[in-house]
Coordinates of C-alpha atoms in Angstrom, one line a residue:
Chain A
X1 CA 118.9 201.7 324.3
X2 CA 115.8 201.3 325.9
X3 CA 115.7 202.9 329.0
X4 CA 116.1 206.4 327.3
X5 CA 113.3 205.6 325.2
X6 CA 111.4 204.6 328.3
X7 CA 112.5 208.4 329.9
X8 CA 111.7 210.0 326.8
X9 CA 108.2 208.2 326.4
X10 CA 106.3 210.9 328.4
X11 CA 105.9 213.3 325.8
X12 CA 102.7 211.9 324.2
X13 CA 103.3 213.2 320.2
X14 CA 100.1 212.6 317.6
X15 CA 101.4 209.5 316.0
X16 CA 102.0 211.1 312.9
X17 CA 105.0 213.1 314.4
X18 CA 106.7 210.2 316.6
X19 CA 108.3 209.4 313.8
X20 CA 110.1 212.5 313.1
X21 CA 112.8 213.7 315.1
X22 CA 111.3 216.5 317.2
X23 CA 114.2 219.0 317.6
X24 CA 115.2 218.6 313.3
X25 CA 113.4 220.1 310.5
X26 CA 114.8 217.7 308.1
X27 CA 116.0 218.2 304.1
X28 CA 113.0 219.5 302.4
X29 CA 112.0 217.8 299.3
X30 CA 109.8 219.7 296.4
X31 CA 110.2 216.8 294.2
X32 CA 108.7 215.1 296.8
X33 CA 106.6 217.0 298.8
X34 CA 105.8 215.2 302.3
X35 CA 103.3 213.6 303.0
X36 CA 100.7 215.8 305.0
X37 CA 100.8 216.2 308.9
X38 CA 98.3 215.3 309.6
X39 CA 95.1 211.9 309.0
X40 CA 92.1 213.0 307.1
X41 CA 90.2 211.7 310.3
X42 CA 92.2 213.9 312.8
X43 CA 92.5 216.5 310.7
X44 CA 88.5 216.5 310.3
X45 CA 87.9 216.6 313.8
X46 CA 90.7 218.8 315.2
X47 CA 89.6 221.4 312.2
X48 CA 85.7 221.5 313.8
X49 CA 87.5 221.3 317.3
X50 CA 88.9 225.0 316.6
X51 CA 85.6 227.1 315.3
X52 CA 84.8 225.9 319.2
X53 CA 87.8 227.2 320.8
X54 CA 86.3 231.0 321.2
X55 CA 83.6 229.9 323.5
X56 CA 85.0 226.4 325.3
X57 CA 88.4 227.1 325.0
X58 CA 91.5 225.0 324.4
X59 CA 89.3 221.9 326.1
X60 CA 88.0 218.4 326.4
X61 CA 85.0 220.0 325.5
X62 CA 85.8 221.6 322.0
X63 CA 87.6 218.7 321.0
X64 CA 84.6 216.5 321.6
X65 CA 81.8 219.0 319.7
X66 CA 84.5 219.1 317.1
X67 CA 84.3 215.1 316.8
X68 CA 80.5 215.5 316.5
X69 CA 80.4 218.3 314.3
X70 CA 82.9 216.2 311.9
X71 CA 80.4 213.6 311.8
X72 CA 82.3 211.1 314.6
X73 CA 81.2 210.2 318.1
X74 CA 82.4 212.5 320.8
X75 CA 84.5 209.4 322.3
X76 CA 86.5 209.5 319.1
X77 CA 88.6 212.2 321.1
X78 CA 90.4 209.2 322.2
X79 CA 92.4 209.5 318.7
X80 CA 94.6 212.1 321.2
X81 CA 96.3 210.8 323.7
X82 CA 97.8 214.2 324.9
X83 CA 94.0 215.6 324.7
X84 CA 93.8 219.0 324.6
X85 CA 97.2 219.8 323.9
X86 CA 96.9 217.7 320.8
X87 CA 94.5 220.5 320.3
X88 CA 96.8 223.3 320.6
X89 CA 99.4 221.7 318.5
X90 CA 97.4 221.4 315.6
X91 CA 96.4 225.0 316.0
X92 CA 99.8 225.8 316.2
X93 CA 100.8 224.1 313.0
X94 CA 97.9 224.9 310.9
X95 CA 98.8 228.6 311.9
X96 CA 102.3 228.2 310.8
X97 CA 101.3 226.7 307.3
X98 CA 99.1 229.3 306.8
X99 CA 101.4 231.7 306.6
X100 CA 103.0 230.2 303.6
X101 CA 99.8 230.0 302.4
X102 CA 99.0 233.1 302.6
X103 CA 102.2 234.7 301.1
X104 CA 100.7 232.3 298.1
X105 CA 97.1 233.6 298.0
X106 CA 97.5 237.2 298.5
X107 CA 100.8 237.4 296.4
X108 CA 102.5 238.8 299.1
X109 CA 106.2 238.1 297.3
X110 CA 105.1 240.5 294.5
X111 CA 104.3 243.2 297.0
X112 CA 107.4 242.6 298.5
X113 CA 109.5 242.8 295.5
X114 CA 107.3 246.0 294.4
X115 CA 108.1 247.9 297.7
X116 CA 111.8 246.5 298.1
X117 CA 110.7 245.3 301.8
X118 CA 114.2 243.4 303.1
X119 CA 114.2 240.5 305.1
X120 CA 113.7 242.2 308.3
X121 CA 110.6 244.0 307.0
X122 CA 109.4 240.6 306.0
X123 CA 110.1 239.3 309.4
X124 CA 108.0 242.2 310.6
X125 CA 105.5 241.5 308.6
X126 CA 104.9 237.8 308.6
X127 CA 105.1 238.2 312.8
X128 CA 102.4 240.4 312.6
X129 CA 100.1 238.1 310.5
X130 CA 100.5 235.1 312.5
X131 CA 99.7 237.5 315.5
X132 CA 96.1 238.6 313.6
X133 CA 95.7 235.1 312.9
X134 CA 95.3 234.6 316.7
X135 CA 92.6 237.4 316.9
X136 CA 90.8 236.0 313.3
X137 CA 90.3 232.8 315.3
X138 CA 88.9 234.1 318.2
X139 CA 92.0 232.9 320.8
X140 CA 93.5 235.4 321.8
X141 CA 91.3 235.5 325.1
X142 CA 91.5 232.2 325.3
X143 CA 95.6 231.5 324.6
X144 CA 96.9 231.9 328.5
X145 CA 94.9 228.3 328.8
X146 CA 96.8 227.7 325.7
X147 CA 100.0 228.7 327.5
X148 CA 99.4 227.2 330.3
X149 CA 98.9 223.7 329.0
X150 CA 102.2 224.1 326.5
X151 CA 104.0 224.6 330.2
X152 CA 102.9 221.2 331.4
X153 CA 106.7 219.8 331.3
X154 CA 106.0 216.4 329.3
X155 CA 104.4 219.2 326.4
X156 CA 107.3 221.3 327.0
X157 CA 109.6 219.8 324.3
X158 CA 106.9 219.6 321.1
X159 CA 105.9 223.0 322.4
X160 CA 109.8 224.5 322.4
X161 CA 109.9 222.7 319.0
X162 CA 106.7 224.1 317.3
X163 CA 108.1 227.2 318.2
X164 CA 110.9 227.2 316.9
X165 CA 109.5 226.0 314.1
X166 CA 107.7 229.2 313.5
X167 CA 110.9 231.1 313.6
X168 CA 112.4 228.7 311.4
X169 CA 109.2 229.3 308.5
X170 CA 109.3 232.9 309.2
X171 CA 112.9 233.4 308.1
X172 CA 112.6 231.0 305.4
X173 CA 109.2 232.3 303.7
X174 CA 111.0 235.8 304.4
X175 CA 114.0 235.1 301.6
X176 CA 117.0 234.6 304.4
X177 CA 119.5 232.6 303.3
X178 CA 122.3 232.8 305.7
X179 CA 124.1 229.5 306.6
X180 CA 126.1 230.2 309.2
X181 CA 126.5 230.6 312.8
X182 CA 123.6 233.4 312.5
X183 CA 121.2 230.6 311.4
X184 CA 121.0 229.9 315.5
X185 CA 121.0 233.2 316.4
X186 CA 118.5 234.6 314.2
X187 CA 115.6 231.5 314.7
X188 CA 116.5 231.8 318.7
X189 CA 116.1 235.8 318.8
X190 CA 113.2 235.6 316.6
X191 CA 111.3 232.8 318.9
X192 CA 112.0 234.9 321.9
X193 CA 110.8 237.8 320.4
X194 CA 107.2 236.2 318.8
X195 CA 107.1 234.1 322.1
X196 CA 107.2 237.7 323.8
X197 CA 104.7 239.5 321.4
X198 CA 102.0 236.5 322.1
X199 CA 102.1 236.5 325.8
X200 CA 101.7 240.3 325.3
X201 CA 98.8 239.9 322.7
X202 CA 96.6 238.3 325.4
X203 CA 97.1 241.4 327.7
X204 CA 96.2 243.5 324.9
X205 CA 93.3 245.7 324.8
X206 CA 93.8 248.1 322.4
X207 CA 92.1 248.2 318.7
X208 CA 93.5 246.0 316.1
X209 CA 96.3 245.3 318.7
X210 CA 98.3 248.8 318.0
X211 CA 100.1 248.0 321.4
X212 CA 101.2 244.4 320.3
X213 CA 102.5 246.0 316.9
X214 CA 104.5 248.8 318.5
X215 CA 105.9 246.0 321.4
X216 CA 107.2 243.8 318.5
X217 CA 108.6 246.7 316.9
X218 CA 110.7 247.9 319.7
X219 CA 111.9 244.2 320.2
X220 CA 113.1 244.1 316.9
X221 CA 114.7 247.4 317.2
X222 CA 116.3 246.2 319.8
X223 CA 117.6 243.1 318.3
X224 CA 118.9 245.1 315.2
X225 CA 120.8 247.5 317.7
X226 CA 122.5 244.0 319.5
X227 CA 122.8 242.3 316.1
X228 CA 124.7 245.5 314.6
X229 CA 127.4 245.9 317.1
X230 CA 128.0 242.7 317.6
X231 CA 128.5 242.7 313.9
X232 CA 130.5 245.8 313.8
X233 CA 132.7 244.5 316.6
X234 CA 133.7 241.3 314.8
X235 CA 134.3 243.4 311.8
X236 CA 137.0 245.9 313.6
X237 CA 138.6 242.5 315.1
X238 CA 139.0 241.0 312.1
X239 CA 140.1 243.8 310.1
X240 CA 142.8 244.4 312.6
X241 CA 143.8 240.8 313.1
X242 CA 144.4 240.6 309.5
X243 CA 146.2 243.9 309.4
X244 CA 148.4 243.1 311.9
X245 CA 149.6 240.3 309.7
X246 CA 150.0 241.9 306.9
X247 CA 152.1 244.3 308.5
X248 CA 154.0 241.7 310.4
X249 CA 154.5 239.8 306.6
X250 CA 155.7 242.7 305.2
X251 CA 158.5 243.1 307.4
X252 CA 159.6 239.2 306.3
X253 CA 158.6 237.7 308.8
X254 CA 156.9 234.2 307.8
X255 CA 153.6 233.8 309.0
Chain B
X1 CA 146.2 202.6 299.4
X2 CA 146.4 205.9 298.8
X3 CA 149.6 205.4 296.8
X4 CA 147.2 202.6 294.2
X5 CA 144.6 205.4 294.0
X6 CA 147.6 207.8 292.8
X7 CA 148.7 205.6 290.6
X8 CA 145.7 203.8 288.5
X9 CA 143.8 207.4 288.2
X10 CA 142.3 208.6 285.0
X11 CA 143.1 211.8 283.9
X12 CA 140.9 214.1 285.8
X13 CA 140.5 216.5 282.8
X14 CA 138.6 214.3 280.6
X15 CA 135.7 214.1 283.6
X16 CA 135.7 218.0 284.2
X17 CA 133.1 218.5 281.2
X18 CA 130.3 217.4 283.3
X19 CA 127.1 217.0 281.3
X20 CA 125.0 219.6 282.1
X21 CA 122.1 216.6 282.4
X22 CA 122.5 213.1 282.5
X23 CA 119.7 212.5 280.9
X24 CA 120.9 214.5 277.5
X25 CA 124.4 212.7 277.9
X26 CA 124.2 209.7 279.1
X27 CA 127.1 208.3 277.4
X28 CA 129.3 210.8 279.6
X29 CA 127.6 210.5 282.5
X30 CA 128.2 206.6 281.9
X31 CA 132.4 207.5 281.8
X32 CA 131.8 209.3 285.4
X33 CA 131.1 205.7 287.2
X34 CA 133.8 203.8 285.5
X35 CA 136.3 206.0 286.8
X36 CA 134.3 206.2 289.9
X37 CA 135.3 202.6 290.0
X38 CA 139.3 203.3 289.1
X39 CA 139.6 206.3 291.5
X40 CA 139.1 204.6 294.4
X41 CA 140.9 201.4 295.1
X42 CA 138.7 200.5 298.3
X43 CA 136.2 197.7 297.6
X44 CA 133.3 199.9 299.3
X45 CA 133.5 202.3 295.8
X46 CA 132.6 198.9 293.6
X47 CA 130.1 199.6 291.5
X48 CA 128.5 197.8 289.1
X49 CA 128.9 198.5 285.6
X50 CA 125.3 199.2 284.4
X51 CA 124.5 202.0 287.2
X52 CA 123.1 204.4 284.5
X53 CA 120.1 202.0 283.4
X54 CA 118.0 204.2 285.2
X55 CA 118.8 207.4 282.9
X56 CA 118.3 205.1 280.1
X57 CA 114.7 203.9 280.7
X58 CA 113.9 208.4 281.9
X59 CA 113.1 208.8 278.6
X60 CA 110.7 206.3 278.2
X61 CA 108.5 207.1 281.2
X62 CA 108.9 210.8 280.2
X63 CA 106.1 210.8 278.1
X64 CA 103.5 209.3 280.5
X65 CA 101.5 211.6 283.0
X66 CA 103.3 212.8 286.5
X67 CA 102.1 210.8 289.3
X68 CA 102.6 212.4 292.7
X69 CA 106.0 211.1 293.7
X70 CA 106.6 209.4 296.9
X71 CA 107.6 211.5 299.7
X72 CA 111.3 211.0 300.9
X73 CA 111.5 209.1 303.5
X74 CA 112.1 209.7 307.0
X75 CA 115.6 208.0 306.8
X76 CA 116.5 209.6 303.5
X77 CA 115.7 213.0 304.2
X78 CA 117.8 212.9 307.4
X79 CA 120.9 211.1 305.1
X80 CA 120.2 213.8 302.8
X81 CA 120.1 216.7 305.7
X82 CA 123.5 215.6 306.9
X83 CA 125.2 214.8 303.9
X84 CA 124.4 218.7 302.8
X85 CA 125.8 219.7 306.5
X86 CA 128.9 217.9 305.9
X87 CA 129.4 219.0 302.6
X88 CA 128.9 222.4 303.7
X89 CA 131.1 222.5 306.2
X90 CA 133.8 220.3 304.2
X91 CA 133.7 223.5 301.8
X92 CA 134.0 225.9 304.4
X93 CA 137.0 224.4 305.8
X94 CA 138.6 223.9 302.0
X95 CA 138.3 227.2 301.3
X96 CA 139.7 228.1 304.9
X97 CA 142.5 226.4 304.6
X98 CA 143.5 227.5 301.0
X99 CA 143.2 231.0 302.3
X100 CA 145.3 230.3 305.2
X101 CA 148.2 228.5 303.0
X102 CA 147.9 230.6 300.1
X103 CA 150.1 234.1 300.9
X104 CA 153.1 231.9 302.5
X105 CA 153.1 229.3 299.8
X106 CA 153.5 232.1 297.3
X107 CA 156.1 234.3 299.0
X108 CA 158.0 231.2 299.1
X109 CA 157.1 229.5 296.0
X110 CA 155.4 232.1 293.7
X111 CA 155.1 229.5 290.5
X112 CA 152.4 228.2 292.8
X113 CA 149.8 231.4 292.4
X114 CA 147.6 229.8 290.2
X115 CA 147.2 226.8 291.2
X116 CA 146.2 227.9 294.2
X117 CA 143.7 230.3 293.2
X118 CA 142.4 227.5 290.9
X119 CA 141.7 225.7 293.8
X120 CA 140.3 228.0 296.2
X121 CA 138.5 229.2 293.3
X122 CA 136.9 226.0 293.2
X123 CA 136.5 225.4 296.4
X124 CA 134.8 228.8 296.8
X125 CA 132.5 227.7 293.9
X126 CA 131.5 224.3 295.7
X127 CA 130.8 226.0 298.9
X128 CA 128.4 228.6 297.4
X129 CA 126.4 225.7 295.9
X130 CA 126.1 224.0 299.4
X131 CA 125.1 227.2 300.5
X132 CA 122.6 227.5 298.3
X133 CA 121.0 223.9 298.4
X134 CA 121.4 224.6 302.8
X135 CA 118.7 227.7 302.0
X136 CA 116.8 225.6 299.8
X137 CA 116.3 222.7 301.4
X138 CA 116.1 223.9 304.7
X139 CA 118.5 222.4 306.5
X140 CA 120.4 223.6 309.4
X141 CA 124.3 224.5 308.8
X142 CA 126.3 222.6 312.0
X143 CA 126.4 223.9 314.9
X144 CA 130.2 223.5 315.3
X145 CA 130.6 226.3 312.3
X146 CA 133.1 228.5 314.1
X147 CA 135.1 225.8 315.6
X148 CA 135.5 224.5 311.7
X149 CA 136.7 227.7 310.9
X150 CA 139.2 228.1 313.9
X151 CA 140.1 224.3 312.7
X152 CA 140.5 224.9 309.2
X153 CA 142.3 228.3 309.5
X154 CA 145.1 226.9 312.1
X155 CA 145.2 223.2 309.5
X156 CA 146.1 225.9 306.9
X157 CA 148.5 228.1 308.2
X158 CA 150.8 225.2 309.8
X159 CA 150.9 223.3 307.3
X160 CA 152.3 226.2 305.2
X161 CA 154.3 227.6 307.7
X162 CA 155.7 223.4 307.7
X163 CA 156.6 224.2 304.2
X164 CA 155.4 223.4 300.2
X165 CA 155.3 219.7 300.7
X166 CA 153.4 219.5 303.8
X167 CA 151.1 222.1 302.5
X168 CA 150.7 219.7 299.5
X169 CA 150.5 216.7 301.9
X170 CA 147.4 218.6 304.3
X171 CA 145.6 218.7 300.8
X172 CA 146.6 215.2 299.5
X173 CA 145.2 214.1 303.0
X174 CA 141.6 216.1 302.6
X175 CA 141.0 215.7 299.5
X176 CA 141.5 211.7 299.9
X177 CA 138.7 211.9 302.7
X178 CA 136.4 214.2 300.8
X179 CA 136.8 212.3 297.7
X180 CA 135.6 209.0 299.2
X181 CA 132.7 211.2 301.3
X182 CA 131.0 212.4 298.5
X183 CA 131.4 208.7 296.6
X184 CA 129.7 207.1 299.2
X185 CA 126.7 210.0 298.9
X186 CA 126.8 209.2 295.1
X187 CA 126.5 205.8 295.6
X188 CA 123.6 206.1 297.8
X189 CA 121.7 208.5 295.6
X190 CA 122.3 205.4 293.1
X191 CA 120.7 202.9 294.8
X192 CA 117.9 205.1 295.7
X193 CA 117.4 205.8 292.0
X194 CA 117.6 202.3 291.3
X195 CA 115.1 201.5 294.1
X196 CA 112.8 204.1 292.7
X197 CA 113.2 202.8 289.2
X198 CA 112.2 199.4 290.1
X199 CA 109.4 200.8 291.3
X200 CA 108.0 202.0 288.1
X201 CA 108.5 205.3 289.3
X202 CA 110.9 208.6 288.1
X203 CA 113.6 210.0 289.3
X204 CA 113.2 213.4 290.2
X205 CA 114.7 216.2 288.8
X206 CA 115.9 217.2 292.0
X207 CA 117.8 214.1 292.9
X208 CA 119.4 213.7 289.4
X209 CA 120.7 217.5 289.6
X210 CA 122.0 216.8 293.0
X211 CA 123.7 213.3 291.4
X212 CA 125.3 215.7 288.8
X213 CA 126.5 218.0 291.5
X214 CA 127.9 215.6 293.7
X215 CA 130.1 214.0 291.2
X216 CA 131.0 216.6 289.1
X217 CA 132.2 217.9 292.9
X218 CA 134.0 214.9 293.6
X219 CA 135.8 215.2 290.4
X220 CA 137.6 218.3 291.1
X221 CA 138.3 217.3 294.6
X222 CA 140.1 214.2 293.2
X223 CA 141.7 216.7 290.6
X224 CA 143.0 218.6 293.5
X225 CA 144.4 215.7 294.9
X226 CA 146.2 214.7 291.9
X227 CA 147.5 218.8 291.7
X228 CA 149.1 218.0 295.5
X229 CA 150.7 214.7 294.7
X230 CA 152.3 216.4 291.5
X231 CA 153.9 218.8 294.2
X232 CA 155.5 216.7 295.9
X233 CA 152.7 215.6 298.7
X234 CA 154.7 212.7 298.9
X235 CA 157.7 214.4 300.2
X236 CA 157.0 216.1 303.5
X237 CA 158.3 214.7 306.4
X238 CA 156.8 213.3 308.2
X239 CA 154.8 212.2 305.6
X240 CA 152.9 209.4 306.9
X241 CA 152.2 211.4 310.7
X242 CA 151.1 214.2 308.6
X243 CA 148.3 212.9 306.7
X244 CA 147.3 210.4 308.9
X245 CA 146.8 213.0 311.3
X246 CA 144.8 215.1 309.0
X247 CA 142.8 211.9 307.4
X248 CA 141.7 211.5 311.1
X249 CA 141.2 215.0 311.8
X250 CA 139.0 214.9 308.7
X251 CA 136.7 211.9 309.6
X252 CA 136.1 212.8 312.8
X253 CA 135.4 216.1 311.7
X254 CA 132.2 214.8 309.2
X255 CA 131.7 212.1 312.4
X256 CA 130.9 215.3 314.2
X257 CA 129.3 217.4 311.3
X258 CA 126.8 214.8 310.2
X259 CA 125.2 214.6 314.4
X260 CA 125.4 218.4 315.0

């Protein structure tokens, strides 16, 4: 029982998420909401960490002018042991429970109802503002460091995680309620896709990130097309399957 | 033991009025333990008589302010997120198998039409409800779906094609493992509520609907049990192979659901 632990130690998680499993998002209680993610402290300093990122980047420096900005001294940085990615984490989740929050503030359901958008034009949607949110917080130039420290394998798991994640709140705020096999299929198409559309975000140079918005949108098309004959496949199998027994049953024979 | 379960059972119309609330009924709700207690004959199902204190002392803490409630746990939520899986899946494969038994049974036997849609009926009815509180609550169905349904499809169909009785006997078999399943999830939602009420704290509304569901769940489970013994479950041969096969098919089964 212990040696795995002992393998498994490398991945240096903020305290607060040791504790939870890191590839379940488990029964979600609105009766009892959980507890937030993160410590007023960390969540203080991490917070001022980010107005930094635009001109330090995701680095040892941010995260200590965040510490003093928050009122603590810079060697209060020690509170993450994974440093910067600790850094990017946060980022990652605040981003993702903005959305949610969003949707909230601007009312976004209404609209949705209003204009009968489905659940893929939600997807759409809600892909698209978490990419603005990247250029709203100044990142986008600096999210191949990002990247590139998400790729150190010990952060590879939490990283894997956080985005699937995403995918997981983006098809839940969005009103998808399938329980089925397509429950996989759509959070794992959906994280390649946004995982896609960010690596292509930081390449992007034209205004308000047209490029990004039509590369997303071709992905998705794509991904419909695949989805639908895949569908339409199983359909014609099944239909025949089961008319081959009827036929078979209406000649007597007992099956 | 199954036979003793058989045997000392209440009649399981008298429990299918389920209160819509316990906390408007709590006299009914109060007749769902006792025969909690007779359905089962295994000593893990013993429950203390005054479970339903809790639903009692509701309506005197109703009247104070809301406090925030405690978040779940780490532990509960993950009891909860696989007890939902299971029971998803448990529904999947009920209504699977009904499917798959239903047109031989009735070429064969065609008194048996509505029982048989009265239990898929149900069954179809239970699943929606787990696929509902799944979409809620966020929680991943198993990953094993399709081999549940390949499972539950070929469990239906041989059994039928075996004949009435060891139809009656694959159902018989299930519904004794789903029946004690969903006890043991009642019982824990019990003690949590009992925890929580020694606290000084409520219980939510979200845990006493699920409380509600669960039994009222387990009820017509054990009703359909009852339905296959009046068939002549008992019957098939080989009787014992049969449903111990299938009892072992079903454990494993949730073993399996509840990890994946």
């Amino acid at each position: 029982m212990a040696l795995p632990s002992r393998i498994l130690r490398p991945f240096h998680l903020p305290s607060h998420l040791r504790t939870i499993p890191t590839c379940a998002r488990l029964y979600h209680s609105y009766d009892h909401p959980p507890a937030p993610p993160y410590a007023p402290a960390e969540q203080a300093i991490l917070s001022a960490a980010i107005t930094h990122i635009p001109e330090h980047g995701f680095t040892q420096t941010s995260l200590s002018r965040g510490a003093q900005d928050a009122g603590y001294l810079p060697v209060s940085t020690n509170l993450f042991p994974s440093g910067v990615f600790d850094l990017v984490l946060f980022y990652l989740v605040q981003r993702r429970l903005g959305l949610g929050d969003a949707i909230a503030t601007e009312g976004l359901d209404r609209v949705w109802e209003e204009r009968k958008v489905g659940v893929g034009g939600r997807v759409r949607g809600l892909v698209l503002d978490r990419l603005r949110m990247n250029a709203r917080f100044g990142v986008v130039g600096r999210w191949q460091e990002a990247l590139a420290i998400m790729a150190q394998p010990s952060y590879i798991p939490a990283s894997t995680t956080e985005l699937w994640r995403l995918s997981d709140e983006i098809w839940f705020l969005a009103g998808d309620t399938s329980v089925d096999t397509s429950w996989y299929t759509k959070r794992a198409s959906l994280s390649a896709i946004y995982a896609a559309a960010e690596v292509f975000q930081t390449q992007d140079s034209s205004a308000e990130f047209r490029d990004t918005e039509r590369f997303l949108d071709e992905r998705l098309g794509d991904l419909r097309k695949v989805g639908g004959t895949v569908g339409a496949v199983g359909e014609w199998v099944g239909y025949t399957a089961s008319s081959a027994v009827n036929v078979l049953r209406s000649k007597g024979v007992r099956i | 033991m199954t036979a003793a379960r058989i045997v000392t059972r209440a009649s399981p119309r008298s429990l299918l009025a389920s209160p819509s609330s316990i906390v408007s009924r709590p006299v009914q709700s109060k007749s769902f333990l006792s025969t909690n207690g007779r359905n089962t004959a295994s000593a893990a199902v013993a429950i203390s008589p005054h479970e339903p204190e809790y639903e009692a002392s509701q309506h005197s803490n109703s009247d104070k302010a809301p406090c925030r409630p405690t978040p779940l746990s780490a532990e509960q939520r993950r009891f909860l997120d696989s007890a939902l899986r299971v029971n998803q899946a448990g529904e999947l494969a009920a209504t699977l198998i009904y499917t798959a038994q239903t047109p031989q049974l009735v070429q064969s036997h065609p008194q048996l039409r509505t029982l048989m849609k009265h239990m898929y009926d149900q069954e179809a009815g239970h699943l929606k409800i787990f696929n509902e509180l799944l979409a809620k609550h966020r929680i991943r169905p198993t990953v094993l779906y399709p081999v549940w349904k390949v499972a539950a499809r070929t469990l239906g169909w041989t059994t039928a094609v075996m004949g009435r009785e060891a139809a009656m006997a694959c159902t018989e078999a299930v519904e004794t493992e789903i029946g004690d399943h969903y006890n043991n999830q009642v019982r824990v939602l019990l003690n949590w509520a009992r925890d929580l009420e020694a606290r000084g704290e409520t219980v939510s509304e979200e845990m006493r609907e699920l409380l509600v569901t669960l039994r009222r769940i387990r009820d017509e489970e054990l009703e359909h049990l009852d339905h296959a013994v009046e068939n002549d479950a008992k019957q098939a041969k080989p009787y014992e192979i049969l449903t111990n096969v299938i009892r072992g098919g079903c454990r494993t089964a949730i073993w399996i659901s509840e990890r994946v």
